[in-house]
Structure formats: structure tokens, C-alpha cells
Short mmCIF file of C-alpha atoms in Angstrom, two decimals:
data_model
loop_
_atom_site.label_atom_id
_atom_site.label_comp_id
_atom_site.label_asym_id
_atom_site.label_seq_id
_atom_site.Cartn_x
_atom_site.Cartn_y
_atom_site.Cartn_z
CA UNK A 1 0.37 0.05 -0.22
CA UNK A 2 2.99 2.49 0.98
CA UNK A 3 4.45 1.78 -2.35
CA UNK A 4 1.31 2.43 -4.38
CA UNK A 5 0.72 5.49 -2.56
CA UNK A 6 4.20 6.71 -3.33
CA UNK A 7 3.52 5.71 -7.14
CA UNK A 8 0.63 7.58 -7.09
CA UNK A 9 2.27 10.77 -5.99
CA UNK A 10 4.97 10.62 -8.39
CA UNK A 11 5.76 13.43 -10.88
CA UNK A 12 6.04 12.89 -14.91
CA UNK A 13 9.75 14.48 -13.97
CA UNK A 14 10.47 11.59 -11.65
CA UNK A 15 9.64 8.75 -14.28
CA UNK A 16 12.22 9.96 -16.75
CA UNK A 17 14.96 10.73 -13.86
CA UNK A 18 17.79 8.45 -15.04
CA UNK A 19 18.77 6.18 -11.83
CA UNK A 20 22.54 5.77 -11.44
CA UNK A 21 23.92 2.05 -12.02
CA UNK A 22 23.78 1.22 -8.13
CA UNK A 23 23.82 -2.49 -6.84
CA UNK A 24 20.56 -4.09 -7.30
CA UNK A 25 18.28 -3.64 -4.03
CA UNK A 26 16.83 -6.58 -2.28
CA UNK A 27 13.41 -7.69 -3.57
CA UNK A 28 10.83 -7.44 -0.77
CA UNK A 29 7.61 -9.46 -0.32
CA UNK A 30 5.50 -9.65 -3.82
CA UNK A 31 3.11 -6.83 -4.76
CA UNK A 32 1.15 -6.14 -8.01
CA UNK A 33 2.05 -3.50 -10.33
CA UNK A 34 0.76 -0.26 -9.81
CA UNK A 35 -2.42 1.15 -11.41
CA UNK A 36 -1.62 3.47 -13.90
CA UNK A 37 -2.26 7.11 -12.83
CA UNK A 38 -2.16 10.44 -14.63
CA UNK A 39 1.14 10.83 -13.13
CA UNK A 40 2.59 7.34 -13.96
CA UNK A 41 1.36 7.44 -17.51
CA UNK A 42 4.09 8.12 -19.91
CA UNK A 43 4.42 11.47 -21.44
CA UNK A 44 6.36 13.43 -24.03
CA UNK A 45 8.51 14.21 -21.15
CA UNK A 46 8.92 10.75 -20.06
CA UNK A 47 10.21 9.51 -23.37
CA UNK A 48 7.04 9.46 -25.84
CA UNK A 49 7.58 11.08 -28.93
CA UNK A 50 4.95 14.20 -29.27
CA UNK A 51 1.69 13.48 -30.59
CA UNK A 52 2.37 9.81 -30.06
CA UNK A 53 -0.86 7.91 -29.00
CA UNK A 54 0.16 4.56 -26.60
CA UNK A 55 -0.75 1.99 -29.39
CA UNK A 56 2.19 3.92 -31.51
CA UNK A 57 4.68 3.80 -28.80
CA UNK A 58 3.91 0.33 -28.09
CA UNK A 59 4.47 -0.46 -31.95
CA UNK A 60 7.65 1.44 -31.90
CA UNK A 61 8.94 -0.25 -28.38
CA UNK A 62 7.45 -3.77 -29.96
CA UNK A 63 9.29 -3.65 -33.34
CA UNK A 64 11.63 -6.52 -34.12
CA UNK A 65 15.21 -6.18 -35.73
CA UNK A 66 15.01 -7.41 -39.37
CA UNK A 67 17.25 -7.70 -41.91
CA UNK A 68 17.40 -5.25 -44.59
CA UNK A 69 16.48 -6.20 -48.38
CA UNK A 70 17.05 -2.98 -50.22
CA UNK A 71 18.59 -3.18 -53.84
CA UNK A 72 21.49 -1.29 -55.04
CA UNK A 73 21.26 0.71 -57.89
CA UNK A 74 24.33 -0.71 -60.17
CA UNK A 75 24.98 3.00 -61.61
CA UNK A 76 26.16 3.87 -57.93
CA UNK A 77 29.32 1.34 -58.42
CA UNK A 78 31.90 2.65 -59.85
CA UNK A 79 32.35 0.92 -63.46
CA UNK A 80 36.02 -0.39 -62.71
CA UNK A 81 35.09 -1.83 -59.36
CA UNK A 82 31.54 -3.17 -60.76
CA UNK A 83 33.55 -5.21 -63.57
CA UNK A 84 35.55 -7.07 -60.78
CA UNK A 85 32.63 -7.82 -58.68
CA UNK A 86 31.13 -9.38 -61.95
CA UNK A 87 33.67 -11.43 -62.41
CA UNK A 88 33.99 -12.43 -58.80
CA UNK A 89 30.74 -13.81 -58.92
CA UNK A 90 29.37 -10.80 -56.73
CA UNK A 91 27.27 -8.80 -59.20
CA UNK A 92 24.05 -10.18 -58.74
CA UNK A 93 21.27 -8.25 -57.08
CA UNK A 94 21.24 -10.66 -54.06
CA UNK A 95 25.35 -10.80 -53.74
CA UNK A 96 26.22 -6.98 -54.87
CA UNK A 97 25.57 -4.99 -51.51
CA UNK A 98 27.64 -7.09 -49.28
CA UNK A 99 30.15 -7.53 -51.93
CA UNK A 100 30.46 -4.12 -52.26
CA UNK A 101 31.07 -2.84 -49.25
CA UNK A 102 33.53 -5.47 -48.32
CA UNK A 103 35.53 -4.82 -51.44
CA UNK A 104 35.37 -0.95 -50.50
CA UNK A 105 36.55 -1.79 -46.61
CA UNK A 106 39.61 -3.71 -48.80
CA UNK A 107 40.17 -0.96 -51.23
CA UNK A 108 40.06 1.73 -48.34
CA UNK A 109 42.92 -0.29 -46.27
CA UNK A 110 44.65 -1.12 -49.68
CA UNK A 111 45.39 2.92 -50.19
CA UNK A 112 47.81 2.67 -47.03
CA UNK A 113 48.86 5.44 -44.45
CA UNK A 114 50.07 7.89 -46.88
CA UNK A 115 46.79 8.81 -47.91
CA UNK A 116 44.87 11.02 -45.27
CA UNK A 117 41.62 13.01 -45.36
CA UNK A 118 41.65 16.69 -44.56
CA UNK A 119 39.18 16.78 -41.56
CA UNK A 120 35.67 18.69 -42.28
CA UNK A 121 34.43 20.45 -39.06
CA UNK A 122 31.87 18.34 -37.62
CA UNK A 123 32.32 15.13 -39.58
CA UNK A 124 34.84 13.72 -36.91
CA UNK A 125 36.94 12.08 -39.81
CA UNK A 126 40.40 12.47 -39.28
CA UNK A 127 43.82 11.74 -40.84
CA UNK A 128 43.99 7.68 -41.42
CA UNK A 129 40.82 7.05 -40.47
CA UNK A 130 38.83 6.59 -44.01
CA UNK A 131 38.31 2.96 -43.16
CA UNK A 132 34.84 1.13 -43.13
CA UNK A 133 33.37 -1.03 -41.02
CA UNK A 134 31.26 -3.78 -42.40
CA UNK A 135 28.42 -5.76 -40.32
CA UNK A 136 27.31 -8.57 -42.20
CA UNK A 137 23.84 -9.32 -40.89
CA UNK A 138 22.38 -12.92 -40.86
CA UNK A 139 20.02 -15.18 -38.96
CA UNK A 140 22.32 -18.45 -39.82
CA UNK A 141 25.90 -18.47 -39.47
CA UNK A 142 25.88 -22.30 -40.45
CA UNK A 143 26.77 -21.54 -43.91
CA UNK A 144 29.58 -19.55 -45.19
CA UNK A 145 29.06 -15.61 -45.49
CA UNK A 146 31.92 -14.20 -46.35
CA UNK A 147 33.06 -13.94 -50.08
CA UNK A 148 35.92 -15.89 -50.96
CA UNK A 149 36.96 -14.07 -53.73
CA UNK A 150 37.19 -10.60 -51.66
CA UNK A 151 39.06 -13.01 -48.99
CA UNK A 152 41.33 -14.03 -52.22
CA UNK A 153 42.13 -10.59 -53.09
CA UNK A 154 43.01 -9.80 -49.67
CA UNK A 155 45.04 -12.36 -49.06
CA UNK A 156 47.05 -11.63 -52.44
CA UNK A 157 47.63 -8.15 -51.63
CA UNK A 158 48.80 -9.31 -48.02
CA UNK A 159 51.20 -11.83 -49.53
CA UNK A 160 52.73 -8.79 -51.73
CA UNK A 161 53.43 -6.99 -48.75
CA UNK A 162 54.76 -9.77 -46.93
CA UNK A 163 57.05 -10.41 -49.68
CA UNK A 164 58.26 -7.11 -49.75
CA UNK A 165 59.11 -7.00 -46.53
CA UNK A 166 60.46 -10.20 -46.11
CA UNK A 167 62.71 -9.00 -49.02
CA UNK A 168 63.67 -5.75 -47.01
CA UNK A 169 64.64 -7.74 -43.97
CA UNK A 170 66.97 -9.62 -45.89
CA UNK A 171 68.34 -6.36 -47.12
CA UNK A 172 68.91 -5.20 -43.70
CA UNK A 173 70.41 -8.20 -42.82
CA UNK A 174 72.58 -7.95 -46.05
CA UNK A 175 73.50 -4.39 -44.90
CA UNK A 176 74.71 -5.68 -41.67
CA UNK A 177 76.84 -8.57 -43.26
CA UNK A 178 78.30 -5.63 -45.23
CA UNK A 179 79.28 -3.53 -42.59
CA UNK A 180 81.15 -6.59 -40.75
CA UNK A 181 83.25 -7.31 -44.25
CA UNK A 182 83.94 -3.69 -44.52
CA UNK A 183 85.66 -3.97 -40.96
CA UNK A 184 87.26 -7.26 -41.94
CA UNK A 185 88.40 -5.63 -45.30
CA UNK A 186 90.04 -2.62 -43.35
CA UNK A 187 91.78 -4.75 -41.05
CA UNK A 188 93.08 -7.28 -43.87
CA UNK A 189 94.24 -3.84 -45.72
CA UNK A 190 95.85 -2.63 -42.58
CA UNK A 191 97.75 -6.02 -42.32
CA UNK A 192 98.95 -5.99 -45.76
CA UNK A 193 100.61 -2.64 -45.53
CA UNK A 194 102.10 -3.35 -42.46
CA UNK A 195 103.35 -6.77 -43.51
CA UNK A 196 104.09 -5.63 -47.01
CA UNK A 197 101.92 -8.30 -48.61
CA UNK A 198 99.75 -8.31 -51.52
CA UNK A 199 96.49 -5.86 -50.92
CA UNK A 200 93.00 -7.56 -50.87
CA UNK A 201 90.69 -7.31 -53.72
CA UNK A 202 88.07 -4.56 -53.76
CA UNK A 203 85.17 -5.19 -51.55
CA UNK A 204 81.87 -5.60 -53.92
CA UNK A 205 79.04 -3.77 -51.94
CA UNK A 206 75.53 -4.34 -53.50
CA UNK A 207 73.63 -3.90 -50.70
CA UNK A 208 70.78 -1.33 -50.03
CA UNK A 209 69.72 0.31 -46.84
CA UNK A 210 66.56 1.22 -45.47
CA UNK A 211 63.33 -0.85 -44.20
CA UNK A 212 59.86 0.12 -44.41
CA UNK A 213 57.07 -0.91 -41.43
CA UNK A 214 55.59 -4.40 -41.09
CA UNK A 215 52.96 -4.84 -43.49
CA UNK A 216 49.34 -4.62 -42.63
CA UNK A 217 48.03 -8.22 -42.29
CA UNK A 218 44.42 -9.67 -42.79
CA UNK A 219 43.67 -11.80 -40.12
CA UNK A 220 41.11 -15.18 -41.33
CA UNK A 221 39.76 -16.35 -37.98
CA UNK A 222 39.70 -13.54 -35.48
CA UNK A 223 41.80 -15.26 -32.87
CA UNK A 224 42.33 -12.80 -30.12
CA UNK A 225 46.42 -13.58 -30.54
CA UNK A 226 46.56 -13.05 -34.01
CA UNK A 227 44.08 -10.03 -33.87
CA UNK A 228 46.41 -8.08 -31.55
CA UNK A 229 49.79 -9.23 -33.50
CA UNK A 230 47.95 -7.86 -36.77
CA UNK A 231 46.88 -4.51 -35.20
CA UNK A 232 50.16 -3.70 -33.59
CA UNK A 233 51.34 -1.95 -37.36
CA UNK A 234 48.25 0.13 -38.02
CA UNK A 235 46.01 0.65 -40.58
CA UNK A 236 44.94 -3.08 -41.76
CA UNK A 237 41.44 -4.69 -42.70
CA UNK A 238 40.31 -7.68 -40.69
CA UNK A 239 38.48 -10.30 -42.16
CA UNK A 240 36.62 -12.55 -39.88
CA UNK A 241 35.10 -15.56 -41.55
CA UNK A 242 32.33 -17.35 -39.36
CA UNK A 243 33.15 -15.19 -36.26
CA UNK A 244 30.90 -13.03 -34.06
CA UNK A 245 31.99 -9.20 -34.67
CA UNK A 246 31.21 -8.98 -31.10
CA UNK A 247 34.17 -11.06 -30.19
CA UNK A 248 36.40 -8.02 -30.92
CA UNK A 249 34.98 -6.45 -28.00
CA UNK A 250 37.53 -8.92 -25.66
CA UNK A 251 40.47 -7.98 -27.83
CA UNK A 252 42.94 -6.31 -25.40
CA UNK A 253 41.25 -7.48 -22.15
CA UNK A 254 43.15 -6.64 -19.00
CA UNK A 255 45.80 -4.67 -21.08
CA UNK A 256 44.86 -0.91 -21.35
CA UNK A 257 47.96 -0.18 -23.53
CA UNK A 258 46.97 -2.58 -26.05
CA UNK A 259 43.19 -1.63 -25.97
CA UNK A 260 44.53 1.94 -26.44
CA UNK A 261 46.41 1.07 -29.33
CA UNK A 262 43.78 -1.03 -30.97
CA UNK A 263 41.29 1.78 -30.51
CA UNK A 264 43.61 4.49 -32.05
CA UNK A 265 44.08 2.31 -34.98
CA UNK A 266 40.51 2.46 -35.58
CA UNK A 267 39.46 5.76 -34.29
CA UNK A 268 42.56 8.12 -34.83
CA UNK A 269 42.59 8.69 -31.25
CA UNK A 270 42.97 6.06 -27.84
CA UNK A 271 39.65 5.09 -26.09
CA UNK A 272 39.89 2.62 -23.53
CA UNK A 273 36.51 0.70 -22.78
CA UNK A 274 36.09 -1.40 -19.36
CA UNK A 275 33.59 -4.29 -19.54
CA UNK A 276 30.73 -3.41 -17.27
CA UNK A 277 30.36 -7.16 -16.48
CA UNK A 278 33.99 -8.44 -15.86
CA UNK A 279 35.36 -4.70 -15.22
CA UNK A 280 38.58 -5.36 -17.41
CA UNK A 281 39.89 -3.24 -19.80
CA UNK A 282 38.60 -3.98 -23.30
CA UNK A 283 38.26 -2.76 -27.00
CA UNK A 284 34.89 -1.54 -27.74
CA UNK A 285 32.77 -3.57 -29.58
CA UNK A 286 32.26 -1.53 -33.29
CA UNK A 287 35.19 0.61 -34.02
CA UNK A 288 37.91 -1.94 -35.61
CA UNK A 289 38.38 -2.08 -38.99
CA UNK A 290 36.91 -5.46 -39.55
CA UNK A 291 34.36 -7.13 -42.23
CA UNK A 292 32.67 -9.28 -39.53
CA UNK A 293 29.35 -11.03 -38.85
CA UNK A 294 26.41 -10.08 -36.57
CA UNK A 295 23.27 -12.16 -35.92
CA UNK A 296 19.93 -10.29 -35.46
CA UNK A 297 20.07 -11.67 -31.98
CA UNK A 298 23.44 -10.01 -31.32
CA UNK A 299 21.99 -6.54 -32.95
CA UNK A 300 20.16 -6.14 -29.80
CA UNK A 301 23.40 -4.98 -28.20
CA UNK A 302 23.80 -2.06 -30.75
CA UNK A 303 21.32 -0.45 -28.24
CA UNK A 304 24.28 0.86 -26.08
CA UNK A 305 26.52 1.65 -29.30
CA UNK A 306 28.21 4.92 -28.61
CA UNK A 307 28.66 7.60 -31.30
CA UNK A 308 32.38 7.14 -31.88
CA UNK A 309 31.68 3.09 -31.96
CA UNK A 310 29.37 3.46 -34.86
CA UNK A 311 31.13 5.69 -36.78
CA UNK A 312 32.08 4.23 -40.36
CA UNK A 313 29.94 1.22 -39.75
CA UNK A 314 27.60 -0.22 -42.19
CA UNK A 315 25.09 -2.69 -41.73
CA UNK A 316 24.15 -5.05 -44.66
CA UNK A 317 22.39 -8.34 -45.36
CA UNK A 318 25.01 -11.36 -45.92
CA UNK A 319 24.10 -13.62 -48.30
CA UNK A 320 25.41 -17.15 -48.36
CA UNK A 321 28.41 -17.54 -50.72
CA UNK A 322 27.85 -19.79 -53.44
CA UNK A 323 31.57 -20.30 -54.38
CA UNK A 324 33.16 -19.71 -57.89
CA UNK A 325 34.09 -16.54 -59.06
CA UNK A 326 37.42 -15.06 -60.16
CA UNK A 327 39.20 -12.64 -57.96
CA UNK A 328 42.11 -11.68 -60.05
CA UNK A 329 40.49 -8.47 -61.31
CA UNK A 330 39.59 -7.60 -57.38
CA UNK A 331 43.13 -8.17 -56.39
CA UNK A 332 44.64 -6.10 -59.62
CA UNK A 333 42.61 -3.21 -58.40
CA UNK A 334 43.63 -3.51 -54.91
CA UNK A 335 47.52 -3.62 -55.85
CA UNK A 336 47.14 -0.31 -58.20
CA UNK A 337 45.20 1.20 -55.22
CA UNK A 338 48.15 0.31 -53.25
CA UNK A 339 50.62 1.61 -55.50
CA UNK A 340 49.04 4.62 -55.75
CA UNK A 341 48.86 5.39 -51.93
CA UNK A 342 52.54 4.25 -51.73
CA UNK A 343 53.89 6.65 -54.37
CA UNK A 344 53.62 10.06 -52.34
CA UNK A 345 51.81 11.57 -49.13
CA UNK A 346 48.37 12.61 -50.54
CA UNK A 347 45.90 14.61 -48.19
CA UNK A 348 42.43 14.29 -49.88
CA UNK A 349 39.84 16.92 -49.83
CA UNK A 350 36.19 17.67 -50.99
CA UNK A 351 35.82 19.58 -53.87
CA UNK A 352 33.44 22.62 -53.50
CA UNK A 353 30.36 20.77 -55.55
CA UNK A 354 30.87 17.63 -53.79
CA UNK A 355 30.78 19.57 -50.12
CA UNK A 356 27.66 21.22 -51.69
CA UNK A 357 26.05 18.17 -52.52
CA UNK A 358 27.13 16.47 -49.22
CA UNK A 359 25.33 19.12 -47.16
CA UNK A 360 22.04 18.75 -49.38
CA UNK A 361 21.86 15.24 -48.65
CA UNK A 362 22.77 15.59 -44.96
CA UNK A 363 19.68 17.83 -44.41
CA UNK A 364 17.36 15.36 -46.39
CA UNK A 365 18.57 12.35 -44.38
CA UNK A 366 17.80 13.91 -41.13
CA UNK A 367 13.73 14.51 -42.18
CA UNK A 368 11.41 13.02 -40.02
CA UNK A 369 14.05 11.56 -37.45
CA UNK A 370 13.40 12.55 -33.81
CA UNK A 371 16.92 13.76 -32.21
CA UNK A 372 15.90 12.15 -28.97
CA UNK A 373 15.59 8.18 -30.49
CA UNK A 374 19.23 7.09 -29.93
CA UNK A 375 21.46 5.46 -31.46
CA UNK A 376 19.38 5.90 -34.63
CA UNK A 377 19.45 9.85 -34.49
CA UNK A 378 23.06 9.64 -33.68
CA UNK A 379 24.03 7.20 -36.64
CA UNK A 380 21.86 9.38 -39.12
CA UNK A 381 23.70 12.56 -37.99
CA UNK A 382 27.00 10.77 -38.87
CA UNK A 383 26.00 9.73 -42.48
CA UNK A 384 28.00 12.89 -43.60
CA UNK A 385 30.98 11.09 -42.37
CA UNK A 386 29.81 7.93 -43.77
CA UNK A 387 29.42 9.49 -47.35
CA UNK A 388 32.93 11.26 -47.06
CA UNK A 389 34.24 7.90 -46.28
CA UNK A 390 32.65 6.14 -49.37
CA UNK A 391 33.50 8.93 -51.32
CA UNK A 392 37.32 8.54 -50.49
CA UNK A 393 36.49 4.85 -51.68
CA UNK A 394 35.10 5.50 -54.80
CA UNK A 395 37.64 8.15 -55.53
CA UNK A 396 40.48 5.55 -54.91
CA UNK A 397 38.86 3.22 -57.24
CA UNK A 398 38.47 5.78 -60.30
CA UNK A 399 41.97 6.83 -59.95
CA UNK A 400 43.16 3.64 -60.42
CA UNK A 401 42.03 3.52 -63.80
CA UNK A 402 44.99 5.89 -65.22
CA UNK A 403 46.97 5.80 -62.00
CA UNK A 404 46.37 9.50 -61.34
CA UNK A 405 45.21 10.45 -57.56
CA UNK A 406 43.91 13.87 -57.17
CA UNK A 407 43.62 15.52 -53.46
CA UNK A 408 40.34 16.76 -54.43
CA UNK A 409 37.50 14.27 -54.21
CA UNK A 410 35.53 15.19 -57.41
CA UNK A 411 31.28 15.57 -57.13
CA UNK A 412 31.01 12.27 -59.09
CA UNK A 413 32.25 10.61 -56.27
CA UNK A 414 30.21 12.33 -53.38
CA UNK A 415 27.20 11.38 -55.82
CA UNK A 416 28.28 7.59 -55.86
CA UNK A 417 28.59 7.72 -51.92
CA UNK A 418 25.01 9.30 -51.41
CA UNK A 419 23.36 7.09 -53.85
CA UNK A 420 24.91 4.04 -51.85
CA UNK A 421 23.83 5.56 -48.75
CA UNK A 422 20.22 6.24 -50.11
CA UNK A 423 19.89 2.64 -51.22
CA UNK A 424 21.53 0.70 -48.84
CA UNK A 425 22.94 2.36 -45.77
CA UNK A 426 19.89 4.41 -44.74
CA UNK A 427 17.18 1.69 -45.11
CA UNK A 428 19.65 -0.81 -43.24
CA UNK A 429 19.89 1.51 -40.33
CA UNK A 430 16.26 1.84 -39.87
CA UNK A 431 15.86 -2.03 -39.91
CA UNK A 432 18.75 -2.45 -37.60
CA UNK A 433 18.61 0.35 -35.02
CA UNK A 434 15.37 1.65 -34.84
CA UNK A 435 13.90 -1.12 -33.20
CA UNK A 436 16.53 -0.45 -30.31
CA UNK A 437 16.10 3.21 -30.34
CA UNK A 438 14.66 4.90 -27.22
CA UNK A 439 13.81 8.36 -26.53
CA UNK A 440 14.42 7.89 -22.68
CA UNK A 441 16.05 5.61 -19.98
CA UNK A 442 12.17 4.10 -19.24
CA UNK A 443 12.04 3.33 -23.10
CA UNK A 444 15.43 1.82 -23.35
CA UNK A 445 14.94 -0.61 -20.24
CA UNK A 446 11.53 -1.44 -21.46
CA UNK A 447 13.17 -2.67 -25.06
CA UNK A 448 15.55 -4.65 -22.76
CA UNK A 449 12.53 -6.23 -20.98
CA UNK A 450 10.76 -7.07 -24.11
CA UNK A 451 13.46 -8.47 -25.64
CA UNK A 452 14.17 -10.79 -22.29
CA UNK A 453 10.24 -11.60 -22.27
CA UNK A 454 10.47 -12.95 -25.89
CA UNK A 455 13.54 -15.12 -24.64
CA UNK A 456 11.79 -16.43 -21.90
CA UNK A 457 8.28 -16.58 -22.43
CA UNK A 458 5.52 -17.17 -25.45
CA UNK A 459 1.95 -16.15 -26.47
CA UNK A 460 1.39 -19.91 -25.63
CA UNK A 461 3.17 -19.55 -21.97
CA UNK A 462 3.57 -16.04 -20.94
CA UNK A 463 4.02 -16.24 -17.28
CA UNK A 464 7.34 -15.53 -15.61
CA UNK A 465 8.34 -14.50 -11.90
CA UNK A 466 9.00 -10.89 -11.58
CA UNK A 467 12.33 -11.39 -9.57
CA UNK A 468 13.59 -13.84 -12.04
CA UNK A 469 12.90 -11.15 -14.93
CA UNK A 470 14.90 -8.36 -13.00
CA UNK A 471 17.75 -10.81 -12.18
CA UNK A 472 18.19 -11.86 -15.74
CA UNK A 473 18.51 -8.18 -16.55
CA UNK A 474 20.76 -6.92 -13.95
CA UNK A 475 23.56 -6.33 -16.66
CA UNK A 476 21.60 -3.95 -18.42
CA UNK A 477 18.90 -2.56 -16.38
CA UNK A 478 21.27 -2.01 -13.32
CA UNK A 479 18.80 -0.88 -10.52
CA UNK A 480 15.32 -1.71 -9.49
CA UNK A 481 14.29 1.86 -9.72
CA UNK A 482 15.06 1.82 -13.16
CA UNK A 483 13.29 -1.59 -13.44
CA UNK A 484 9.99 -0.47 -12.18
CA UNK A 485 9.86 2.69 -14.12
CA UNK A 486 9.93 0.29 -17.33
CA UNK A 487 7.69 -2.08 -15.98
CA UNK A 488 5.17 0.69 -15.50
CA UNK A 489 5.43 1.96 -18.90
CA UNK A 490 4.96 -1.67 -20.10
CA UNK A 491 1.98 -1.94 -17.91
CA UNK A 492 0.35 1.46 -19.33
CA UNK A 493 0.80 0.19 -22.67
CA UNK A 494 -0.92 -2.98 -21.95
CA UNK A 495 2.22 -5.13 -22.80
CA UNK A 496 2.56 -6.76 -19.41
CA UNK A 497 0.03 -7.52 -16.86
CA UNK A 498 0.01 -8.99 -13.57
CA UNK A 499 -0.42 -12.58 -13.02
CA UNK A 500 -1.46 -14.98 -10.44
CA UNK A 501 1.39 -17.19 -9.38
CA UNK A 502 1.29 -20.85 -10.83
CA UNK A 503 -0.33 -23.40 -8.46
CA UNK A 504 1.68 -24.36 -5.48
CA UNK A 505 4.13 -21.53 -6.20
CA UNK A 506 4.50 -17.81 -3.88
CA UNK A 507 5.85 -14.81 -5.57
CA UNK A 508 5.08 -12.08 -7.79
CA UNK A 509 4.32 -13.05 -11.55
CA UNK A 510 3.56 -11.14 -14.67
CA UNK A 511 2.11 -11.84 -18.06
CA UNK A 512 3.54 -10.97 -21.28
CA UNK A 513 0.68 -9.94 -23.67
CA UNK A 514 0.11 -11.01 -27.21
CA UNK A 515 0.87 -7.67 -28.85
CA UNK A 516 4.31 -8.13 -27.26
CA UNK A 517 4.97 -11.46 -29.39
CA UNK A 518 3.52 -10.55 -32.73
#
């Protein structure tokens, strides 16, 4: 009764209060859910978007993550890359989106660290950070999802770099051996002069000096040790076959230096994250330059993705790789781009018409998006950064045709990037991020409760103990006040109702209603 009176007296402001992540409180004797009142009903202040009805709020909170099925217009793909993708067996309507992004991620990495991008105010894109992060989305990881032809091109470029590196290591060793021979030759000459013996023959010196940094590596299995070793040098692209992208969050666990170095590689600045569950230092989930796989269930974790973690990340539907295809053209293109990037230090910048096109597109992308719905609103705000990354990749591909890399990114490259975002990136973000986006802490916690109820209950078996539900959510809904606030919201929306205990049991039980499972 005391709790019910307290709830009735609560204000709308108290409902939108963000409780700190304090240790869970002890659960007292079971009590029924409070009746919704004017104070406890959701309002614009407590998170509901202005003008939404309760049914519209319920529909938004119960929306499910789905696989995007958008089609890419082939005119948005640079002709040189489209031809290579067709030869690789990736030019069909089903395969083109995932194949395109995987190939663009490879081409951006192939350019190397000497190609940088002039930062643009408000975009957050800094030098050496034009890489793409590609999330291949799937419901079934039991079939091959990575394109073997893209991996073939990546490994071919990797082998080129390793061969050059090995040759330079041999040159360095040869130079050291020549130094030793010079010392011995000088001693032999001095001895011949002192003893009056014939002079030794001239010393042939064909060694070359100098050695470059270790090459970028491509990791095929996502193993922790291999990932850390490969990242030590800097700007690589990682191909992860049949592995969860979420696994990369554990790279660098317990080692702040490694975690900071990996984040600096991906983001351009150090960012040390702490895993809330283990308390250990870890690499953040999304910023690694990677082509990886996420299942629909794993996408629920994107609700907590910060702006810097989703920067440069695209979501695209994966298609089972049928095999076949010829990756020779992709490898040749990657080699030419690497040669372009290695020739000179180049700082790319947007041509004025390209900037005008980008500004106009950015205003259009934000239409109809409520700025409080995060992470979707934050992701759409960063589409200008995504457009610049895609324009850089497109510019590199077209420049490889005549092997002349202009410092100005032309408007044609920006139009290509905008078309790709319109066809693929923006629709996919709505499929993946809109269902996990919320306008308040209560809504975010309510979405987490809905996900838990869908895992543990069904329309045929809707009953669950309230204490069991809360215990399973302590890592994501860390305090009882927050859990209660979200439960009140769900009760008001008629998505959960109090339920009598099953026969022979005690405690407080809830029932998930049918609309939650539809």
C-alpha cells in the first residue's frame, strides 16, 4: 500500500529521472503492479515522442530487428569495381550489397597510411581513418557468409606486402653483413700494408639500406592473439569468417595499452573501454576496421553503441556465398590502389560542388528523425562522415584506372556515395537501429525487458516471475527503480499485466501480452 501511494504521488519528472547504476536492491515481499495514473502514464517528458498515442508507442517499442532487403542501383558502383565484382561472382542483386562494402573496405585499407583525409568540421573524420567497418547481418551462421573472392584478393595483397617486407628484412641483414665485411676488409688492408703483402681485392658492396614498417595483415579467423599481432602495425582490414563481430570486444582484455592502441588505430585517438560485467579493460565493440558477422539476436547489443563506436559502420544483409568466381580483377585493383597510395603523401579534400551535394543530402537524411531516438538519430547524424568515407573509396577506385590520384574528391565520387547511402545504408539503419532506439531511459529499459520476455515467454506460455525477470536483466537494467519505471511503462501500454502465481508457488508474477509477441 505504501508503494502504491508513493507511485500515485510521483510526478512525470520523476519517471524520466535516470537512476545511477547502483547495486541491485533486495526484493521485498511480492506486490501487484501499481495501477497506471496520470502521474505514472508515459508522456512527452518521460520519453514518448510528441503526438504519439499509446498504441503507437507500443508499436515502436515492440518493433523487431529485421534483415534489410534493399536493392542497390548498379549505376552507383564505379565501373572499374563493378566489373571486378561481376567477375568475382558478386554482381547479382542478392550478392552485390555485401560484396560492394567488403570490397570497398579492402580498397580503403589498400591505399595505406600515406593517403589521409582533410578533416571537415563536424564530421569527426581525421587523418588515417577513412576505413569502413562492415557488419554482415544474418540469422544463420552455419553457412559460409564471407566472399571467398574478396578474401582471395585480400590475401593476395597481404602476400605482396609480406614478400616485400621479407625482401627488405633480407636487405637489412645483408647491409649488416656488409658492414662486418667492411671492417674485416679494413683490417686485412692494414695488415697487408704493415707486412708488405699484396693488397686484398676491392670489396663489392651491392647491399641497399632502409626498411619500411611491417605490412598490414589480414586475419582470417579473428583469433585474439592474431588480431593483436596484426593490429600492432596500424592500418589493416580484418576479414573474419564465421566469427561474431562482438568477439572483437574482447581484444586487449586486461591490457589497457593494447586496448588503447587498437582503438587509436580504428578511431584516430585512444579510447579505453571497461567491460561492465568483468571490469576488465577491453576494446570497444564496433570501431575495429573489420568485415564481420552479426546475427539478428546480437544486434540487440547495438542499443548501447556510442557515437564513436558506430562511426564508419555499415550494416548490410549477408548472403550465403555460393563459391566460384574469379578474384583476379579485385586483386589487380587493390594492387593498383596500393601503388597509388604508396607513391606519395596525399591529403584528400572535398571539391566545393561535392561539399554542396553532401550538405544537401545530410539535411534530407535527417528529415523525420526525432533527435531523441538513439542510437538511430546519432547514426543518421554521422551519415555525412559515412558519405565522405565512401566517396574516398570511390575516388581511389576511379583513380586507379589512369594511376593518377588527385587531391580533390570530385562531385561524381560524392554522388556515388550519396546513392549508396540512399539505397543501402539508410534503409539498413532503420531495419537494425530503429527497433533498439529509445527516447528515454524508461523506453530503453522497456525494450530490454521486451527482449528478455520474448526469450523466456511466449504467447502460449506468457507467465514469468518478476524477480527472475529482474535478475536476468541486472547487467543491462542495473537498478530496481529503473526496472520498476520501465515495468510501469509496459503496464500502461498493456504489454504486460499482473498474473496469479502458478499452483503451489509464491511470489509476484507477470504475464506478457500477445502484442509483445506479434
